[in-house]
Amino acid sequence: MFCGIGGFRLALNSVPSECVFSSDYDKNAQICYQALHGELPYTEDIRKYNYYDIPDIDLLCGGFPCCKFSMAGDRMGFASQDPRAQMFWELAKILEIKKPTMFWFENVKGLLNHDEGNSFKSILRKLDELGYDVEWFCPNAKDTGYPIIRERVFIVGHFREKPTKEIFPIETKSFTYDRNIKVYQYRRKRFRITKGYVPTLTASMGTGGNNV
């Protein structure tokens, strides 16, 4: 769900797996996804889809929209009238209907402290009601060997009726990165060359309260 260009799928292609359904509303993401994976995801508003029509699944993946929880946004969260702010609840509906053994969600680090942590508490309460034991982890991409400072929270749930092994914490190592290597960063519709680690967000980007 909210597959973007298919990052979850690229990861899962490294193990025996089959993707049986994907969805993304963004037109550019759809084009990229089709080029990378040879098929077009469901392109309409996911709220129009009958979730009972999704094939039986063992794992539900979803990077639900982060714009209302991110420091780069207005931080309205679930109180926002923007439908993107409510997409977690669509994932919850799918969990309730399909009851996969596990789920794997992703979002920005700001989800953890949004509204003094109350937004994340609401998520955890709902997942608990649906019968899932939940664990979460917030790694930084730079600790996995990439030249980018990018922290993301990963949320994994295990259906209690089908218990599985815990996954987190995952050991991350501080890779030695050659800071003299040129890094090409696309910003403001142009490429610039820099060195070292590239920040995901800078002070001149975004519309948040701190203009992060």
Short mmCIF file of N, CA and C in Angstrom, two decimals, residues 90-193:
data_model
loop_
_atom_site.label_atom_id
_atom_site.label_comp_id
_atom_site.label_asym_id
_atom_site.label_seq_id
_atom_site.Cartn_x
_atom_site.Cartn_y
_atom_site.Cartn_z
N GLU A 90 -6.83 3.40 6.90
CA GLU A 90 -7.13 2.48 5.79
C GLU A 90 -6.31 1.20 5.93
N LEU A 91 -5.05 1.35 6.35
CA LEU A 91 -4.24 0.16 6.61
C LEU A 91 -4.86 -0.68 7.73
N ALA A 92 -5.40 0.00 8.74
CA ALA A 92 -6.04 -0.71 9.84
C ALA A 92 -7.25 -1.50 9.35
N LYS A 93 -8.01 -0.92 8.42
CA LYS A 93 -9.17 -1.64 7.86
C LYS A 93 -8.73 -2.90 7.14
N ILE A 94 -7.62 -2.81 6.40
CA ILE A 94 -7.12 -3.99 5.68
C ILE A 94 -6.67 -5.07 6.67
N LEU A 95 -5.99 -4.65 7.74
CA LEU A 95 -5.58 -5.62 8.76
C LEU A 95 -6.80 -6.32 9.36
N GLU A 96 -7.85 -5.57 9.62
CA GLU A 96 -9.05 -6.14 10.22
C GLU A 96 -9.72 -7.15 9.28
N ILE A 97 -9.69 -6.86 7.98
CA ILE A 97 -10.37 -7.72 7.01
C ILE A 97 -9.52 -8.92 6.61
N LYS A 98 -8.23 -8.70 6.32
CA LYS A 98 -7.37 -9.75 5.75
C LYS A 98 -6.57 -10.51 6.81
N LYS A 99 -6.33 -9.91 7.96
CA LYS A 99 -5.62 -10.56 9.07
C LYS A 99 -4.32 -11.24 8.63
N PRO A 100 -3.41 -10.51 8.03
CA PRO A 100 -2.12 -11.11 7.66
C PRO A 100 -1.33 -11.49 8.91
N THR A 101 -0.39 -12.41 8.75
CA THR A 101 0.45 -12.84 9.86
C THR A 101 1.27 -11.68 10.41
N MET A 102 1.73 -10.81 9.50
CA MET A 102 2.57 -9.70 9.90
C MET A 102 2.26 -8.46 9.07
N PHE A 103 2.64 -7.31 9.58
CA PHE A 103 2.64 -6.10 8.77
C PHE A 103 3.97 -5.38 8.99
N TRP A 104 4.27 -4.51 8.05
CA TRP A 104 5.53 -3.76 8.06
C TRP A 104 5.22 -2.36 7.53
N PHE A 105 5.21 -1.38 8.42
CA PHE A 105 4.89 0.00 8.06
C PHE A 105 6.13 0.90 8.23
N GLU A 106 6.10 2.02 7.54
CA GLU A 106 7.22 2.97 7.59
C GLU A 106 6.69 4.38 7.61
N ASN A 107 7.39 5.26 8.36
CA ASN A 107 7.00 6.66 8.38
C ASN A 107 8.18 7.50 8.89
N VAL A 108 7.96 8.80 8.97
CA VAL A 108 9.02 9.70 9.42
C VAL A 108 9.23 9.59 10.93
N LYS A 109 10.41 9.96 11.37
CA LYS A 109 10.73 9.94 12.80
C LYS A 109 9.76 10.82 13.59
N GLY A 110 9.28 11.90 12.96
CA GLY A 110 8.37 12.82 13.64
C GLY A 110 7.06 12.20 14.07
N LEU A 111 6.72 11.03 13.52
CA LEU A 111 5.49 10.35 13.94
C LEU A 111 5.57 9.98 15.42
N LEU A 112 6.77 9.69 15.91
CA LEU A 112 6.92 9.22 17.28
C LEU A 112 6.62 10.31 18.31
N ASN A 113 6.98 11.56 17.99
CA ASN A 113 6.77 12.62 18.98
C ASN A 113 5.64 13.58 18.62
N HIS A 114 4.92 13.28 17.53
CA HIS A 114 3.84 14.18 17.13
C HIS A 114 2.77 14.27 18.23
N ASP A 115 2.30 15.48 18.48
CA ASP A 115 1.29 15.73 19.50
C ASP A 115 1.71 15.09 20.83
N GLU A 116 2.97 15.30 21.20
CA GLU A 116 3.53 14.77 22.44
C GLU A 116 3.41 13.25 22.53
N GLY A 117 3.46 12.60 21.39
CA GLY A 117 3.40 11.14 21.36
C GLY A 117 2.00 10.57 21.28
N ASN A 118 0.97 11.41 21.32
CA ASN A 118 -0.40 10.91 21.33
C ASN A 118 -0.82 10.27 20.02
N SER A 119 -0.30 10.78 18.90
CA SER A 119 -0.64 10.18 17.60
C SER A 119 -0.13 8.75 17.52
N PHE A 120 1.10 8.54 17.97
CA PHE A 120 1.66 7.20 17.93
C PHE A 120 0.94 6.28 18.91
N LYS A 121 0.54 6.82 20.07
CA LYS A 121 -0.24 6.03 21.02
C LYS A 121 -1.56 5.58 20.40
N SER A 122 -2.19 6.46 19.62
CA SER A 122 -3.45 6.10 18.96
C SER A 122 -3.24 4.96 17.98
N ILE A 123 -2.13 5.02 17.27
CA ILE A 123 -1.79 3.95 16.33
C ILE A 123 -1.58 2.63 17.06
N LEU A 124 -0.81 2.67 18.14
CA LEU A 124 -0.53 1.45 18.90
C LEU A 124 -1.80 0.86 19.50
N ARG A 125 -2.69 1.72 20.01
CA ARG A 125 -3.95 1.24 20.58
C ARG A 125 -4.78 0.52 19.53
N LYS A 126 -4.86 1.11 18.34
CA LYS A 126 -5.66 0.50 17.28
C LYS A 126 -5.08 -0.85 16.86
N LEU A 127 -3.78 -0.90 16.71
CA LEU A 127 -3.14 -2.16 16.31
C LEU A 127 -3.32 -3.23 17.37
N ASP A 128 -3.29 -2.83 18.63
CA ASP A 128 -3.53 -3.77 19.73
C ASP A 128 -4.96 -4.29 19.67
N GLU A 129 -5.92 -3.41 19.41
CA GLU A 129 -7.32 -3.81 19.29
C GLU A 129 -7.52 -4.83 18.17
N LEU A 130 -6.73 -4.69 17.12
CA LEU A 130 -6.85 -5.58 15.96
C LEU A 130 -6.14 -6.92 16.18
N GLY A 131 -5.48 -7.07 17.33
CA GLY A 131 -4.87 -8.35 17.66
C GLY A 131 -3.41 -8.47 17.30
N TYR A 132 -2.71 -7.34 17.20
CA TYR A 132 -1.30 -7.38 16.81
C TYR A 132 -0.39 -6.90 17.95
N ASP A 133 0.68 -7.66 18.16
CA ASP A 133 1.77 -7.23 19.02
C ASP A 133 2.74 -6.44 18.16
N VAL A 134 3.14 -5.29 18.64
CA VAL A 134 3.86 -4.33 17.80
C VAL A 134 5.24 -4.04 18.36
N GLU A 135 6.20 -3.87 17.48
CA GLU A 135 7.54 -3.40 17.82
C GLU A 135 7.96 -2.36 16.79
N TRP A 136 8.83 -1.46 17.18
CA TRP A 136 9.25 -0.42 16.24
C TRP A 136 10.72 -0.08 16.45
N PHE A 137 11.31 0.51 15.40
CA PHE A 137 12.74 0.78 15.37
C PHE A 137 12.96 1.98 14.47
N CYS A 138 13.91 2.85 14.82
CA CYS A 138 14.14 4.09 14.06
C CYS A 138 15.61 4.20 13.65
N PRO A 139 16.01 3.51 12.59
CA PRO A 139 17.41 3.57 12.15
C PRO A 139 17.68 4.80 11.30
N ASN A 140 18.95 5.08 11.11
CA ASN A 140 19.40 6.17 10.24
C ASN A 140 20.11 5.56 9.04
N ALA A 141 19.77 6.02 7.86
CA ALA A 141 20.35 5.45 6.64
C ALA A 141 21.87 5.52 6.63
N LYS A 142 22.43 6.53 7.26
CA LYS A 142 23.89 6.66 7.25
C LYS A 142 24.58 5.52 7.99
N ASP A 143 23.86 4.85 8.90
CA ASP A 143 24.43 3.74 9.64
C ASP A 143 24.36 2.43 8.87
N THR A 144 23.81 2.47 7.67
CA THR A 144 23.75 1.28 6.83
C THR A 144 24.59 1.43 5.57
N GLY A 145 25.44 2.47 5.54
CA GLY A 145 26.39 2.60 4.46
C GLY A 145 26.01 3.55 3.35
N TYR A 146 24.94 4.33 3.54
CA TYR A 146 24.52 5.27 2.51
C TYR A 146 24.89 6.69 2.91
N PRO A 147 25.21 7.55 1.93
CA PRO A 147 25.69 8.90 2.23
C PRO A 147 24.55 9.89 2.50
N ILE A 148 23.57 9.48 3.30
CA ILE A 148 22.43 10.35 3.54
C ILE A 148 21.99 10.23 5.00
N ILE A 149 21.68 11.36 5.60
CA ILE A 149 21.14 11.37 6.96
C ILE A 149 19.62 11.31 6.84
N ARG A 150 19.07 10.14 7.07
CA ARG A 150 17.64 9.93 6.86
C ARG A 150 17.12 8.95 7.91
N GLU A 151 16.42 9.47 8.90
CA GLU A 151 15.88 8.63 9.97
C GLU A 151 14.42 8.29 9.66
N ARG A 152 14.10 7.02 9.76
CA ARG A 152 12.73 6.58 9.51
C ARG A 152 12.34 5.54 10.55
N VAL A 153 11.08 5.61 10.99
CA VAL A 153 10.59 4.62 11.94
C VAL A 153 9.94 3.48 11.18
N PHE A 154 10.32 2.27 11.53
CA PHE A 154 9.73 1.06 10.96
C PHE A 154 8.90 0.38 12.05
N ILE A 155 7.68 0.05 11.71
CA ILE A 155 6.73 -0.54 12.66
C ILE A 155 6.37 -1.93 12.16
N VAL A 156 6.59 -2.93 12.98
CA VAL A 156 6.30 -4.32 12.61
C VAL A 156 5.27 -4.88 13.58
N GLY A 157 4.28 -5.57 13.05
CA GLY A 157 3.25 -6.17 13.88
C GLY A 157 3.14 -7.66 13.64
N HIS A 158 2.90 -8.41 14.71
CA HIS A 158 2.75 -9.87 14.65
C HIS A 158 1.34 -10.22 15.12
N PHE A 159 0.59 -10.91 14.29
CA PHE A 159 -0.77 -11.32 14.66
C PHE A 159 -0.69 -12.34 15.79
N ARG A 160 -1.38 -12.08 16.89
CA ARG A 160 -1.24 -12.91 18.09
C ARG A 160 -1.65 -14.36 17.86
N GLU A 161 -2.57 -14.59 16.95
CA GLU A 161 -3.02 -15.96 16.70
C GLU A 161 -2.00 -16.74 15.88
N LYS A 162 -1.02 -16.03 15.30
CA LYS A 162 0.04 -16.68 14.53
C LYS A 162 1.38 -16.09 14.97
N PRO A 163 1.81 -16.36 16.20
CA PRO A 163 3.01 -15.71 16.74
C PRO A 163 4.26 -15.99 15.91
N THR A 164 5.09 -14.97 15.78
CA THR A 164 6.34 -15.10 15.03
C THR A 164 7.47 -14.51 15.85
N LYS A 165 8.67 -14.70 15.39
CA LYS A 165 9.86 -14.25 16.09
C LYS A 165 9.97 -12.72 16.03
N GLU A 166 10.39 -12.11 17.14
CA GLU A 166 10.61 -10.68 17.13
C GLU A 166 11.77 -10.32 16.21
N ILE A 167 11.71 -9.11 15.66
CA ILE A 167 12.69 -8.67 14.67
C ILE A 167 13.63 -7.61 15.22
N PHE A 168 13.10 -6.68 15.98
CA PHE A 168 13.90 -5.55 16.46
C PHE A 168 14.45 -5.82 17.86
N PRO A 169 15.58 -5.20 18.23
CA PRO A 169 16.33 -4.23 17.42
C PRO A 169 17.23 -4.92 16.40
N ILE A 170 17.44 -4.24 15.29
CA ILE A 170 18.38 -4.71 14.27
C ILE A 170 19.71 -4.01 14.54
N GLU A 171 20.78 -4.77 14.57
CA GLU A 171 22.09 -4.18 14.82
C GLU A 171 22.52 -3.35 13.61
N THR A 172 22.82 -2.10 13.83
CA THR A 172 23.36 -1.26 12.76
C THR A 172 24.80 -0.91 13.12
N LYS A 173 25.62 -0.80 12.11
CA LYS A 173 27.03 -0.52 12.31
C LYS A 173 27.36 0.84 11.71
N SER A 174 28.28 1.53 12.32
CA SER A 174 28.74 2.81 11.77
C SER A 174 29.76 2.51 10.67
N PHE A 175 29.31 2.59 9.45
CA PHE A 175 30.18 2.31 8.33
C PHE A 175 31.19 3.46 8.15
N THR A 176 32.39 3.12 7.77
CA THR A 176 33.38 4.13 7.42
C THR A 176 33.07 4.62 6.03
N TYR A 177 32.72 5.88 5.92
CA TYR A 177 32.32 6.43 4.63
C TYR A 177 33.35 7.45 4.18
N ASP A 178 33.82 7.31 2.97
CA ASP A 178 34.82 8.22 2.41
C ASP A 178 34.16 9.57 2.11
N ARG A 179 34.44 10.56 2.93
CA ARG A 179 33.78 11.85 2.79
C ARG A 179 34.27 12.64 1.58
N ASN A 180 35.27 12.12 0.89
CA ASN A 180 35.75 12.80 -0.32
C ASN A 180 35.00 12.36 -1.57
N ILE A 181 34.16 11.35 -1.43
CA ILE A 181 33.37 10.89 -2.58
C ILE A 181 32.33 11.95 -2.93
N LYS A 182 32.19 12.23 -4.22
CA LYS A 182 31.21 13.21 -4.66
C LYS A 182 29.79 12.63 -4.58
N VAL A 183 28.90 13.42 -4.06
CA VAL A 183 27.50 13.02 -3.97
C VAL A 183 26.67 14.02 -4.77
N TYR A 184 25.83 13.49 -5.64
CA TYR A 184 24.97 14.35 -6.46
C TYR A 184 23.61 14.47 -5.79
N GLN A 185 23.24 15.69 -5.42
CA GLN A 185 21.98 15.94 -4.73
C GLN A 185 21.06 16.76 -5.64
N TYR A 186 19.82 16.26 -5.79
CA TYR A 186 18.83 16.96 -6.62
C TYR A 186 17.99 17.85 -5.71
N ARG A 187 18.10 19.16 -5.89
CA ARG A 187 17.40 20.11 -5.05
C ARG A 187 16.97 21.31 -5.85
N ARG A 188 15.74 21.77 -5.62
CA ARG A 188 15.23 22.95 -6.31
C ARG A 188 15.39 22.83 -7.82
N LYS A 189 15.05 21.65 -8.33
CA LYS A 189 15.01 21.38 -9.77
C LYS A 189 16.40 21.47 -10.42
N ARG A 190 17.43 21.22 -9.65
CA ARG A 190 18.77 21.19 -10.23
C ARG A 190 19.64 20.27 -9.38
N PHE A 191 20.70 19.77 -10.02
CA PHE A 191 21.65 18.93 -9.31
C PHE A 191 22.77 19.78 -8.74
N ARG A 192 23.23 19.43 -7.56
CA ARG A 192 24.43 20.06 -7.03
C ARG A 192 25.35 18.95 -6.53
N ILE A 193 26.63 19.22 -6.55
CA ILE A 193 27.62 18.24 -6.12
C ILE A 193 28.10 18.63 -4.73
#
